[in-house]
Amino acid sequence: MARYPLRSKAGIKVSFEFFPPKTDKMEENLWASIQRLAPLQPSFVSVTYGAGGSTRERTHQTVARLLNETDLLPAAHLTCVDASRDEVAEVVRQYWDTGVRHLVALRGDSQTNGAGGPFVQHPDGYRNAAELVAGLKEIADFEISVSAYPEKHPESPDFATDIDLLKRKIDSGATRAITQFFFDNDQYESFVEKVRRAGIYVPIVPGIAPIHDFTKIARFAGACGASIPGWLAERFEGLEEDPQTRAHVAAAVCSEQVLDLVERGVTDFHFYTMNRADLVYSICHILGLRETRPQAAAEVAAAAAG
């Protein structure tokens, strides 16, 4: 796959998250989405890792295919749920040998309790993502991204505890934090101010979730501690059986959010694609990202030369 130069007056950079497919049809949809979004030349694309390592092999296969068949830079998610330190190390060395140099290190949710449920440490495993980051850095010099929570993690008793854990993740070697999705930009901005005061200076990249299905996103938000503003619920009210209008509203809502963040000085965005490209592509277009095909780029260069 050829590279496509990124052209954006605002200097916007994006990254995309995908999840590994479970069926042939889902795999077809995933790769169609990747092909649709790849010409926007994201900084990286991440591939999720199921609760309890339930998608370990599929994650590895997807990452390997990204490396072998595209010019995209994949980041593999990794958790410390239901795995010993030795088991994690084995997976990590496999990634390194495959050519992966970027990991997204997460504590993760247990397969039994799910998102928002209590975490149960493996007897020989890592207690949290800070320990996981430190362990990964002992194995190889990976670039490591970690999670951050503008409304704090649902299991944290307060923001101070949550931000202390984030600082430990950064001090252990992480170089970027990607936030849980949110819909109130004031909360994100307030969170960034808190972490800066705590001495955390890595990029805090906003995680953006285009709303394909409001009912599902509201349910998931409740489980992971993200709030749904009343105005947002009103935007989607009565559109349960009207997918076309719902898609237009979703594009408008997400556009408003990212453009407001740009006005506040944000330049990097991480999109939770749900393996669906059209809405994400539309938002990126509004952000100023364009495909520049190699032939078109050569013609522009020739014209500029004389």
PDB file of C-alpha atoms in Angstrom:
ATOM      1  CA  MET A   1       0.000   0.000   0.000  1.00  0.00           C
ATOM      2  CA  ALA A   2       1.426   3.387  -0.980  1.00  0.00           C
ATOM      3  CA  ARG A   3       1.782   6.229   1.489  1.00  0.00           C
ATOM      4  CA  TYR A   4      -0.385   9.297   1.073  1.00  0.00           C
ATOM      5  CA  PRO A   5       0.994  12.646   2.261  1.00  0.00           C
ATOM      6  CA  LEU A   6      -1.061  14.328   4.924  1.00  0.00           C
ATOM      7  CA  ARG A   7      -2.244  17.831   4.134  1.00  0.00           C
ATOM      8  CA  SER A   8      -3.753  19.913   6.915  1.00  0.00           C
ATOM      9  CA  LYS A   9      -3.455  23.662   7.388  1.00  0.00           C
ATOM     10  CA  ALA A  10      -4.071  23.260  11.111  1.00  0.00           C
ATOM     11  CA  GLY A  11      -1.338  20.633  11.595  1.00  0.00           C
ATOM     12  CA  ILE A  12      -3.916  18.122  12.849  1.00  0.00           C
ATOM     13  CA  LYS A  13      -2.759  14.572  13.519  1.00  0.00           C
ATOM     14  CA  VAL A  14      -5.107  11.634  13.971  1.00  0.00           C
ATOM     15  CA  SER A  15      -4.921   8.009  15.021  1.00  0.00           C
ATOM     16  CA  PHE A  16      -7.545   5.299  14.737  1.00  0.00           C
ATOM     17  CA  GLU A  17      -8.588   2.395  16.953  1.00  0.00           C
ATOM     18  CA  PHE A  18      -9.899  -0.866  15.506  1.00  0.00           C
ATOM     19  CA  PHE A  19     -10.928  -4.145  17.102  1.00  0.00           C
ATOM     20  CA  PRO A  20     -10.009  -7.605  15.781  1.00  0.00           C
ATOM     21  CA  PRO A  21     -12.779  -9.313  13.772  1.00  0.00           C
ATOM     22  CA  LYS A  22     -14.620 -12.412  14.973  1.00  0.00           C
ATOM     23  CA  THR A  23     -16.097 -13.555  11.651  1.00  0.00           C
ATOM     24  CA  ASP A  24     -15.210 -13.456   7.960  1.00  0.00           C
ATOM     25  CA  LYS A  25     -17.824 -10.759   7.385  1.00  0.00           C
ATOM     26  CA  MET A  26     -16.433  -8.645  10.213  1.00  0.00           C
ATOM     27  CA  GLU A  27     -12.933  -9.092   8.822  1.00  0.00           C
ATOM     28  CA  GLU A  28     -14.091  -7.907   5.418  1.00  0.00           C
ATOM     29  CA  ASN A  29     -15.662  -4.843   7.026  1.00  0.00           C
ATOM     30  CA  LEU A  30     -12.528  -4.132   9.085  1.00  0.00           C
ATOM     31  CA  TRP A  31     -10.216  -4.123   6.083  1.00  0.00           C
ATOM     32  CA  ALA A  32     -12.607  -2.053   4.025  1.00  0.00           C
ATOM     33  CA  SER A  33     -12.559   0.508   6.854  1.00  0.00           C
ATOM     34  CA  ILE A  34      -8.763   0.415   7.070  1.00  0.00           C
ATOM     35  CA  GLN A  35      -8.460   0.955   3.317  1.00  0.00           C
ATOM     36  CA  ARG A  36     -10.896   3.863   3.521  1.00  0.00           C
ATOM     37  CA  LEU A  37      -9.015   5.605   6.346  1.00  0.00           C
ATOM     38  CA  ALA A  38      -5.413   4.754   5.448  1.00  0.00           C
ATOM     39  CA  PRO A  39      -5.040   7.561   2.851  1.00  0.00           C
ATOM     40  CA  LEU A  40      -5.459  10.063   5.702  1.00  0.00           C
ATOM     41  CA  GLN A  41      -2.074   8.776   6.934  1.00  0.00           C
ATOM     42  CA  PRO A  42      -2.767   8.438  10.666  1.00  0.00           C
ATOM     43  CA  SER A  43       0.105   8.688  13.124  1.00  0.00           C
ATOM     44  CA  PHE A  44      -0.701   5.111  14.137  1.00  0.00           C
ATOM     45  CA  VAL A  45      -3.586   2.676  14.328  1.00  0.00           C
ATOM     46  CA  SER A  46      -4.274   0.646  17.452  1.00  0.00           C
ATOM     47  CA  VAL A  47      -5.840  -2.798  17.729  1.00  0.00           C
ATOM     48  CA  THR A  48      -7.740  -3.684  20.885  1.00  0.00           C
ATOM     49  CA  TYR A  49      -7.256  -6.676  23.147  1.00  0.00           C
ATOM     50  CA  GLY A  50     -10.325  -8.408  24.570  1.00  0.00           C
ATOM     51  CA  ALA A  51     -11.097  -8.796  28.248  1.00  0.00           C
ATOM     52  CA  GLY A  52      -8.965 -11.492  29.789  1.00  0.00           C
ATOM     53  CA  GLY A  53      -6.935 -11.780  26.586  1.00  0.00           C
ATOM     54  CA  SER A  54      -9.968 -13.266  24.825  1.00  0.00           C
ATOM     55  CA  THR A  55      -8.875 -11.852  21.450  1.00  0.00           C
ATOM     56  CA  ARG A  56      -5.121 -12.329  21.902  1.00  0.00           C
ATOM     57  CA  GLU A  57      -4.580 -14.359  18.733  1.00  0.00           C
ATOM     58  CA  ARG A  58      -6.927 -12.245  16.612  1.00  0.00           C
ATOM     59  CA  THR A  59      -5.233  -9.071  17.831  1.00  0.00           C
ATOM     60  CA  HIS A  60      -1.829 -10.481  16.909  1.00  0.00           C
ATOM     61  CA  GLN A  61      -3.053 -11.604  13.475  1.00  0.00           C
ATOM     62  CA  THR A  62      -4.568  -8.201  12.736  1.00  0.00           C
ATOM     63  CA  VAL A  63      -1.426  -6.364  13.818  1.00  0.00           C
ATOM     64  CA  ALA A  64       0.774  -8.706  11.750  1.00  0.00           C
ATOM     65  CA  ARG A  65      -1.374  -8.127   8.669  1.00  0.00           C
ATOM     66  CA  LEU A  66      -1.180  -4.361   9.165  1.00  0.00           C
ATOM     67  CA  LEU A  67       2.602  -4.641   9.234  1.00  0.00           C
ATOM     68  CA  ASN A  68       2.810  -6.965   6.244  1.00  0.00           C
ATOM     69  CA  GLU A  69       0.203  -5.457   3.938  1.00  0.00           C
ATOM     70  CA  THR A  70       0.114  -1.718   4.722  1.00  0.00           C
ATOM     71  CA  ASP A  71       2.421   1.168   5.511  1.00  0.00           C
ATOM     72  CA  LEU A  72       0.444   1.974   8.651  1.00  0.00           C
ATOM     73  CA  LEU A  73       2.147   1.896  12.035  1.00  0.00           C
ATOM     74  CA  PRO A  74       0.197  -0.478  14.321  1.00  0.00           C
ATOM     75  CA  ALA A  75       0.012  -0.222  18.091  1.00  0.00           C
ATOM     76  CA  ALA A  76      -1.054  -3.406  19.859  1.00  0.00           C
ATOM     77  CA  HIS A  77      -3.201  -3.171  22.981  1.00  0.00           C
ATOM     78  CA  LEU A  78      -2.040  -5.235  25.926  1.00  0.00           C
ATOM     79  CA  THR A  79      -3.626  -5.809  29.340  1.00  0.00           C
ATOM     80  CA  CYS A  80      -2.575  -7.523  32.544  1.00  0.00           C
ATOM     81  CA  VAL A  81      -5.898  -9.315  33.072  1.00  0.00           C
ATOM     82  CA  ASP A  82      -5.879 -13.089  33.639  1.00  0.00           C
ATOM     83  CA  ALA A  83      -2.210 -13.406  32.641  1.00  0.00           C
ATOM     84  CA  SER A  84       1.018 -13.970  34.551  1.00  0.00           C
ATOM     85  CA  ARG A  85       4.023 -11.742  34.026  1.00  0.00           C
ATOM     86  CA  ASP A  86       5.700 -14.552  32.087  1.00  0.00           C
ATOM     87  CA  GLU A  87       2.678 -14.916  29.809  1.00  0.00           C
ATOM     88  CA  VAL A  88       2.638 -11.181  29.152  1.00  0.00           C
ATOM     89  CA  ALA A  89       6.367 -11.250  28.411  1.00  0.00           C
ATOM     90  CA  GLU A  90       5.879 -14.062  25.897  1.00  0.00           C
ATOM     91  CA  VAL A  91       3.225 -12.086  24.027  1.00  0.00           C
ATOM     92  CA  VAL A  92       5.350  -8.937  24.105  1.00  0.00           C
ATOM     93  CA  ARG A  93       8.418 -10.674  22.704  1.00  0.00           C
ATOM     94  CA  GLN A  94       6.282 -12.073  19.901  1.00  0.00           C
ATOM     95  CA  TYR A  95       5.164  -8.547  19.065  1.00  0.00           C
ATOM     96  CA  TRP A  96       8.737  -7.275  19.069  1.00  0.00           C
ATOM     97  CA  ASP A  97       9.860 -10.115  16.804  1.00  0.00           C
ATOM     98  CA  THR A  98       6.950  -9.344  14.461  1.00  0.00           C
ATOM     99  CA  GLY A  99       8.104  -5.751  14.167  1.00  0.00           C
ATOM    100  CA  VAL A 100       5.702  -3.997  16.537  1.00  0.00           C
ATOM    101  CA  ARG A 101       7.309  -1.063  18.347  1.00  0.00           C
ATOM    102  CA  HIS A 102       4.272   0.624  19.913  1.00  0.00           C
ATOM    103  CA  LEU A 103       2.041  -0.826  22.633  1.00  0.00           C
ATOM    104  CA  VAL A 104      -1.061   0.529  24.349  1.00  0.00           C
ATOM    105  CA  ALA A 105      -0.685  -0.675  27.934  1.00  0.00           C
ATOM    106  CA  LEU A 106      -3.897  -1.036  29.932  1.00  0.00           C
ATOM    107  CA  ARG A 107      -4.871  -2.708  33.156  1.00  0.00           C
ATOM    108  CA  GLY A 108      -8.001  -3.978  31.433  1.00  0.00           C
ATOM    109  CA  ASP A 109     -11.378  -5.267  32.558  1.00  0.00           C
ATOM    110  CA  SER A 110     -11.885  -8.825  33.707  1.00  0.00           C
ATOM    111  CA  GLN A 111     -13.741 -11.225  31.466  1.00  0.00           C
ATOM    112  CA  THR A 112     -16.057 -12.068  34.369  1.00  0.00           C
ATOM    113  CA  ASN A 113     -16.868  -8.621  35.768  1.00  0.00           C
ATOM    114  CA  GLY A 114     -16.615  -6.519  32.595  1.00  0.00           C
ATOM    115  CA  ALA A 115     -16.221  -2.757  32.297  1.00  0.00           C
ATOM    116  CA  GLY A 116     -16.708  -1.024  35.628  1.00  0.00           C
ATOM    117  CA  GLY A 117     -16.491  -4.258  37.585  1.00  0.00           C
ATOM    118  CA  PRO A 118     -13.803  -4.984  40.182  1.00  0.00           C
ATOM    119  CA  PHE A 119     -10.377  -5.953  38.907  1.00  0.00           C
ATOM    120  CA  VAL A 120      -8.945  -9.266  40.071  1.00  0.00           C
ATOM    121  CA  GLN A 121      -5.165  -9.535  39.884  1.00  0.00           C
ATOM    122  CA  HIS A 122      -3.618 -12.728  38.544  1.00  0.00           C
ATOM    123  CA  PRO A 123      -1.564 -14.351  41.353  1.00  0.00           C
ATOM    124  CA  ASP A 124       1.612 -13.928  39.280  1.00  0.00           C
ATOM    125  CA  GLY A 125       0.492 -10.914  37.290  1.00  0.00           C
ATOM    126  CA  TYR A 126       0.685  -7.149  37.314  1.00  0.00           C
ATOM    127  CA  ARG A 127      -1.460  -5.141  39.731  1.00  0.00           C
ATOM    128  CA  ASN A 128      -1.994  -2.162  37.462  1.00  0.00           C
ATOM    129  CA  ALA A 129      -0.931  -0.451  34.252  1.00  0.00           C
ATOM    130  CA  ALA A 130       1.982   1.344  35.928  1.00  0.00           C
ATOM    131  CA  GLU A 131       3.560  -1.989  36.813  1.00  0.00           C
ATOM    132  CA  LEU A 132       2.763  -3.269  33.323  1.00  0.00           C
ATOM    133  CA  VAL A 133       4.507  -0.304  31.669  1.00  0.00           C
ATOM    134  CA  ALA A 134       7.595  -0.837  33.804  1.00  0.00           C
ATOM    135  CA  GLY A 135       7.616  -4.534  32.911  1.00  0.00           C
ATOM    136  CA  LEU A 136       7.301  -3.809  29.191  1.00  0.00           C
ATOM    137  CA  LYS A 137      10.191  -1.358  29.311  1.00  0.00           C
ATOM    138  CA  GLU A 138      12.379  -4.057  30.875  1.00  0.00           C
ATOM    139  CA  ILE A 139      11.697  -6.320  27.893  1.00  0.00           C
ATOM    140  CA  ALA A 140      12.307  -3.866  25.047  1.00  0.00           C
ATOM    141  CA  ASP A 141      12.295  -0.163  24.283  1.00  0.00           C
ATOM    142  CA  PHE A 142       8.696   0.111  23.119  1.00  0.00           C
ATOM    143  CA  GLU A 143       6.821   3.335  22.604  1.00  0.00           C
ATOM    144  CA  ILE A 144       3.990   3.032  25.130  1.00  0.00           C
ATOM    145  CA  SER A 145       0.635   4.782  25.259  1.00  0.00           C
ATOM    146  CA  VAL A 146      -1.627   4.539  28.298  1.00  0.00           C
ATOM    147  CA  SER A 147      -5.174   5.486  29.205  1.00  0.00           C
ATOM    148  CA  ALA A 148      -6.450   8.584  31.000  1.00  0.00           C
ATOM    149  CA  TYR A 149      -9.898   9.469  32.338  1.00  0.00           C
ATOM    150  CA  PRO A 150     -11.217  13.059  32.145  1.00  0.00           C
ATOM    151  CA  GLU A 151     -14.018  12.104  34.544  1.00  0.00           C
ATOM    152  CA  LYS A 152     -11.689   9.764  36.506  1.00  0.00           C
ATOM    153  CA  HIS A 153     -11.715   5.994  36.393  1.00  0.00           C
ATOM    154  CA  PRO A 154     -14.946   4.614  37.918  1.00  0.00           C
ATOM    155  CA  GLU A 155     -12.935   2.616  40.453  1.00  0.00           C
ATOM    156  CA  SER A 156     -10.849   5.575  41.642  1.00  0.00           C
ATOM    157  CA  PRO A 157     -12.072   7.188  44.876  1.00  0.00           C
ATOM    158  CA  ASP A 158     -11.052  10.679  43.683  1.00  0.00           C
ATOM    159  CA  PHE A 159      -9.136  12.582  41.009  1.00  0.00           C
ATOM    160  CA  ALA A 160      -5.977  12.773  43.121  1.00  0.00           C
ATOM    161  CA  THR A 161      -5.724   8.971  43.243  1.00  0.00           C
ATOM    162  CA  ASP A 162      -6.452   8.663  39.531  1.00  0.00           C
ATOM    163  CA  ILE A 163      -3.889  11.279  38.517  1.00  0.00           C
ATOM    164  CA  ASP A 164      -1.282   9.753  40.841  1.00  0.00           C
ATOM    165  CA  LEU A 165      -1.660   6.449  38.970  1.00  0.00           C
ATOM    166  CA  LEU A 166      -1.376   8.236  35.636  1.00  0.00           C
ATOM    167  CA  LYS A 167       1.847   9.894  36.815  1.00  0.00           C
ATOM    168  CA  ARG A 168       3.237   6.527  37.837  1.00  0.00           C
ATOM    169  CA  LYS A 169       2.473   5.184  34.366  1.00  0.00           C
ATOM    170  CA  ILE A 170       4.334   8.091  32.791  1.00  0.00           C
ATOM    171  CA  ASP A 171       7.236   7.829  35.233  1.00  0.00           C
ATOM    172  CA  SER A 172       7.479   4.124  34.352  1.00  0.00           C
ATOM    173  CA  GLY A 173       8.072   4.963  30.692  1.00  0.00           C
ATOM    174  CA  ALA A 174       4.807   5.808  28.908  1.00  0.00           C
ATOM    175  CA  THR A 175       5.051   8.734  26.500  1.00  0.00           C
ATOM    176  CA  ARG A 176       1.411   9.417  25.624  1.00  0.00           C
ATOM    177  CA  ALA A 177      -1.973   9.216  27.325  1.00  0.00           C
ATOM    178  CA  ILE A 178      -5.167   8.632  25.347  1.00  0.00           C
ATOM    179  CA  THR A 179      -8.374   9.548  27.109  1.00  0.00           C
ATOM    180  CA  GLN A 180     -11.563   7.652  27.579  1.00  0.00           C
ATOM    181  CA  PHE A 181     -14.198   9.136  25.283  1.00  0.00           C
ATOM    182  CA  PHE A 182     -16.042  12.175  26.586  1.00  0.00           C
ATOM    183  CA  PHE A 183     -18.611  14.655  25.279  1.00  0.00           C
ATOM    184  CA  ASP A 184     -17.974  17.683  27.488  1.00  0.00           C
ATOM    185  CA  ASN A 185     -14.849  19.521  26.348  1.00  0.00           C
ATOM    186  CA  ASP A 186     -14.743  21.581  29.536  1.00  0.00           C
ATOM    187  CA  GLN A 187     -14.162  18.363  31.471  1.00  0.00           C
ATOM    188  CA  TYR A 188     -11.269  17.445  29.185  1.00  0.00           C
ATOM    189  CA  GLU A 189      -9.699  20.882  29.513  1.00  0.00           C
ATOM    190  CA  SER A 190     -10.090  20.815  33.300  1.00  0.00           C
ATOM    191  CA  PHE A 191      -8.490  17.371  33.411  1.00  0.00           C
ATOM    192  CA  VAL A 192      -5.501  18.508  31.353  1.00  0.00           C
ATOM    193  CA  GLU A 193      -5.010  21.421  33.752  1.00  0.00           C
ATOM    194  CA  LYS A 194      -5.048  18.988  36.704  1.00  0.00           C
ATOM    195  CA  VAL A 195      -2.463  16.654  35.191  1.00  0.00           C
ATOM    196  CA  ARG A 196      -0.171  19.533  34.222  1.00  0.00           C
ATOM    197  CA  ARG A 197      -0.276  20.800  37.801  1.00  0.00           C
ATOM    198  CA  ALA A 198       0.689  17.277  38.870  1.00  0.00           C
ATOM    199  CA  GLY A 199       3.836  17.432  36.745  1.00  0.00           C
ATOM    200  CA  ILE A 200       2.590  15.329  33.825  1.00  0.00           C
ATOM    201  CA  TYR A 201       3.682  16.854  30.514  1.00  0.00           C
ATOM    202  CA  VAL A 202       3.166  14.097  27.926  1.00  0.00           C
ATOM    203  CA  PRO A 203       0.464  14.597  25.282  1.00  0.00           C
ATOM    204  CA  ILE A 204      -3.044  13.959  26.618  1.00  0.00           C
ATOM    205  CA  VAL A 205      -4.749  12.904  23.401  1.00  0.00           C
ATOM    206  CA  PRO A 206      -8.550  13.157  23.429  1.00  0.00           C
ATOM    207  CA  GLY A 207     -10.332   9.923  22.593  1.00  0.00           C
ATOM    208  CA  ILE A 208     -13.234  10.709  20.264  1.00  0.00           C
ATOM    209  CA  ALA A 209     -16.214   8.381  19.869  1.00  0.00           C
ATOM    210  CA  PRO A 210     -18.450   9.133  16.875  1.00  0.00           C
ATOM    211  CA  ILE A 211     -21.957   8.039  17.852  1.00  0.00           C
ATOM    212  CA  HIS A 212     -23.188   5.308  15.544  1.00  0.00           C
ATOM    213  CA  ASP A 213     -25.786   4.081  18.043  1.00  0.00           C
ATOM    214  CA  PHE A 214     -26.753   6.431  20.867  1.00  0.00           C
ATOM    215  CA  THR A 215     -28.383   3.723  23.007  1.00  0.00           C
ATOM    216  CA  LYS A 216     -25.261   1.571  22.921  1.00  0.00           C
ATOM    217  CA  ILE A 217     -22.849   4.424  23.608  1.00  0.00           C
ATOM    218  CA  ALA A 218     -24.994   5.620  26.524  1.00  0.00           C
ATOM    219  CA  ARG A 219     -25.026   2.122  28.014  1.00  0.00           C
ATOM    220  CA  PHE A 220     -21.262   1.761  27.662  1.00  0.00           C
ATOM    221  CA  ALA A 221     -20.683   5.252  29.044  1.00  0.00           C
ATOM    222  CA  GLY A 222     -22.570   4.298  32.180  1.00  0.00           C
ATOM    223  CA  ALA A 223     -20.327   1.276  32.687  1.00  0.00           C
ATOM    224  CA  CYS A 224     -17.062   3.150  32.251  1.00  0.00           C
ATOM    225  CA  GLY A 225     -17.880   6.350  34.094  1.00  0.00           C
ATOM    226  CA  ALA A 226     -18.353   8.717  31.156  1.00  0.00           C
ATOM    227  CA  SER A 227     -21.276  11.129  31.424  1.00  0.00           C
ATOM    228  CA  ILE A 228     -23.886  11.824  28.749  1.00  0.00           C
ATOM    229  CA  PRO A 229     -24.917  15.511  28.771  1.00  0.00           C
ATOM    230  CA  GLY A 230     -28.634  16.190  28.572  1.00  0.00           C
ATOM    231  CA  TRP A 231     -28.247  18.232  25.388  1.00  0.00           C
ATOM    232  CA  LEU A 232     -26.603  15.242  23.684  1.00  0.00           C
ATOM    233  CA  ALA A 233     -29.477  12.915  24.538  1.00  0.00           C
ATOM    234  CA  GLU A 234     -31.907  15.498  23.153  1.00  0.00           C
ATOM    235  CA  ARG A 235     -30.043  15.606  19.839  1.00  0.00           C
ATOM    236  CA  PHE A 236     -30.731  11.898  19.271  1.00  0.00           C
ATOM    237  CA  GLU A 237     -34.221  11.803  20.754  1.00  0.00           C
ATOM    238  CA  GLY A 238     -36.760  10.130  18.456  1.00  0.00           C
ATOM    239  CA  LEU A 239     -34.206   8.918  15.897  1.00  0.00           C
ATOM    240  CA  GLU A 240     -34.147   5.253  16.891  1.00  0.00           C
ATOM    241  CA  GLU A 241     -35.834   4.221  13.632  1.00  0.00           C
ATOM    242  CA  ASP A 242     -34.276   6.906  11.433  1.00  0.00           C
ATOM    243  CA  PRO A 243     -30.679   5.872  10.675  1.00  0.00           C
ATOM    244  CA  GLN A 244     -30.146   8.437   7.928  1.00  0.00           C
ATOM    245  CA  THR A 245     -30.994  11.437  10.098  1.00  0.00           C
ATOM    246  CA  ARG A 246     -29.157   9.839  13.021  1.00  0.00           C
ATOM    247  CA  ALA A 247     -25.986   9.682  10.903  1.00  0.00           C
ATOM    248  CA  HIS A 248     -26.285  13.369  10.000  1.00  0.00           C
ATOM    249  CA  VAL A 249     -26.780  14.318  13.653  1.00  0.00           C
ATOM    250  CA  ALA A 250     -23.832  12.155  14.694  1.00  0.00           C
ATOM    251  CA  ALA A 251     -21.572  13.885  12.167  1.00  0.00           C
ATOM    252  CA  ALA A 252     -22.722  17.314  13.364  1.00  0.00           C
ATOM    253  CA  VAL A 253     -22.218  16.465  17.057  1.00  0.00           C
ATOM    254  CA  CYS A 254     -18.734  15.038  16.536  1.00  0.00           C
ATOM    255  CA  SER A 255     -17.713  17.901  14.243  1.00  0.00           C
ATOM    256  CA  GLU A 256     -18.752  20.445  16.853  1.00  0.00           C
ATOM    257  CA  GLN A 257     -16.727  18.650  19.493  1.00  0.00           C
ATOM    258  CA  VAL A 258     -13.490  18.309  17.536  1.00  0.00           C
ATOM    259  CA  LEU A 259     -13.621  21.823  16.075  1.00  0.00           C
ATOM    260  CA  ASP A 260     -14.138  23.251  19.550  1.00  0.00           C
ATOM    261  CA  LEU A 261     -11.116  21.255  20.769  1.00  0.00           C
ATOM    262  CA  VAL A 262      -9.070  22.644  17.881  1.00  0.00           C
ATOM    263  CA  GLU A 263     -10.067  26.144  18.982  1.00  0.00           C
ATOM    264  CA  ARG A 264      -8.737  25.231  22.438  1.00  0.00           C
ATOM    265  CA  GLY A 265      -5.365  24.274  20.966  1.00  0.00           C
ATOM    266  CA  VAL A 266      -5.751  20.509  20.526  1.00  0.00           C
ATOM    267  CA  THR A 267      -3.916  19.083  17.494  1.00  0.00           C
ATOM    268  CA  ASP A 268      -3.998  15.294  18.097  1.00  0.00           C
ATOM    269  CA  PHE A 269      -7.128  13.147  18.072  1.00  0.00           C
ATOM    270  CA  HIS A 270      -7.638   9.414  18.611  1.00  0.00           C
ATOM    271  CA  PHE A 271     -10.833   8.072  17.031  1.00  0.00           C
ATOM    272  CA  TYR A 272     -12.633   4.997  18.344  1.00  0.00           C
ATOM    273  CA  THR A 273     -13.806   3.823  14.926  1.00  0.00           C
ATOM    274  CA  MET A 274     -15.779   0.702  15.891  1.00  0.00           C
ATOM    275  CA  ASN A 275     -14.437  -0.621  12.554  1.00  0.00           C
ATOM    276  CA  ARG A 276     -16.668   1.815  10.683  1.00  0.00           C
ATOM    277  CA  ALA A 277     -15.017   4.356   8.437  1.00  0.00           C
ATOM    278  CA  ASP A 278     -17.566   6.719   6.899  1.00  0.00           C
ATOM    279  CA  LEU A 279     -18.378   8.868   9.916  1.00  0.00           C
ATOM    280  CA  VAL A 280     -14.740   9.062  11.021  1.00  0.00           C
ATOM    281  CA  TYR A 281     -13.681   9.953   7.477  1.00  0.00           C
ATOM    282  CA  SER A 282     -16.244  12.761   7.379  1.00  0.00           C
ATOM    283  CA  ILE A 283     -14.990  14.225  10.658  1.00  0.00           C
ATOM    284  CA  CYS A 284     -11.386  14.057   9.479  1.00  0.00           C
ATOM    285  CA  HIS A 285     -12.387  15.874   6.289  1.00  0.00           C
ATOM    286  CA  ILE A 286     -13.927  18.637   8.386  1.00  0.00           C
ATOM    287  CA  LEU A 287     -10.689  18.788  10.396  1.00  0.00           C
ATOM    288  CA  GLY A 288      -8.862  19.581   7.167  1.00  0.00           C
ATOM    289  CA  LEU A 289      -7.346  16.192   6.373  1.00  0.00           C
ATOM    290  CA  ARG A 290      -7.268  15.271   2.692  1.00  0.00           C
ATOM    291  CA  GLU A 291      -6.147  12.376   0.592  1.00  0.00           C
ATOM    292  CA  THR A 292      -3.305  13.300  -1.731  1.00  0.00           C
ATOM    293  CA  ARG A 293      -2.768  10.518  -4.212  1.00  0.00           C
ATOM    294  CA  PRO A 294       0.841   9.905  -5.284  1.00  0.00           C
ATOM    295  CA  GLN A 295       0.131  10.847  -8.916  1.00  0.00           C
ATOM    296  CA  ALA A 296      -1.627  14.053  -7.855  1.00  0.00           C
ATOM    297  CA  ALA A 297       1.241  14.924  -5.514  1.00  0.00           C
ATOM    298  CA  ALA A 298       3.760  14.442  -8.362  1.00  0.00           C
ATOM    299  CA  GLU A 299       1.710  16.706 -10.615  1.00  0.00           C
ATOM    300  CA  VAL A 300       1.583  19.427  -7.943  1.00  0.00           C
ATOM    301  CA  ALA A 301       5.344  19.170  -7.443  1.00  0.00           C
ATOM    302  CA  ALA A 302       5.992  19.370 -11.212  1.00  0.00           C
ATOM    303  CA  ALA A 303       3.747  22.419 -11.526  1.00  0.00           C
ATOM    304  CA  ALA A 304       5.519  24.138  -8.633  1.00  0.00           C
ATOM    305  CA  ALA A 305       8.901  23.444 -10.239  1.00  0.00           C
ATOM    306  CA  GLY A 306       8.001  25.313 -13.322  1.00  0.00           C
TER     307      GLY A 306
END
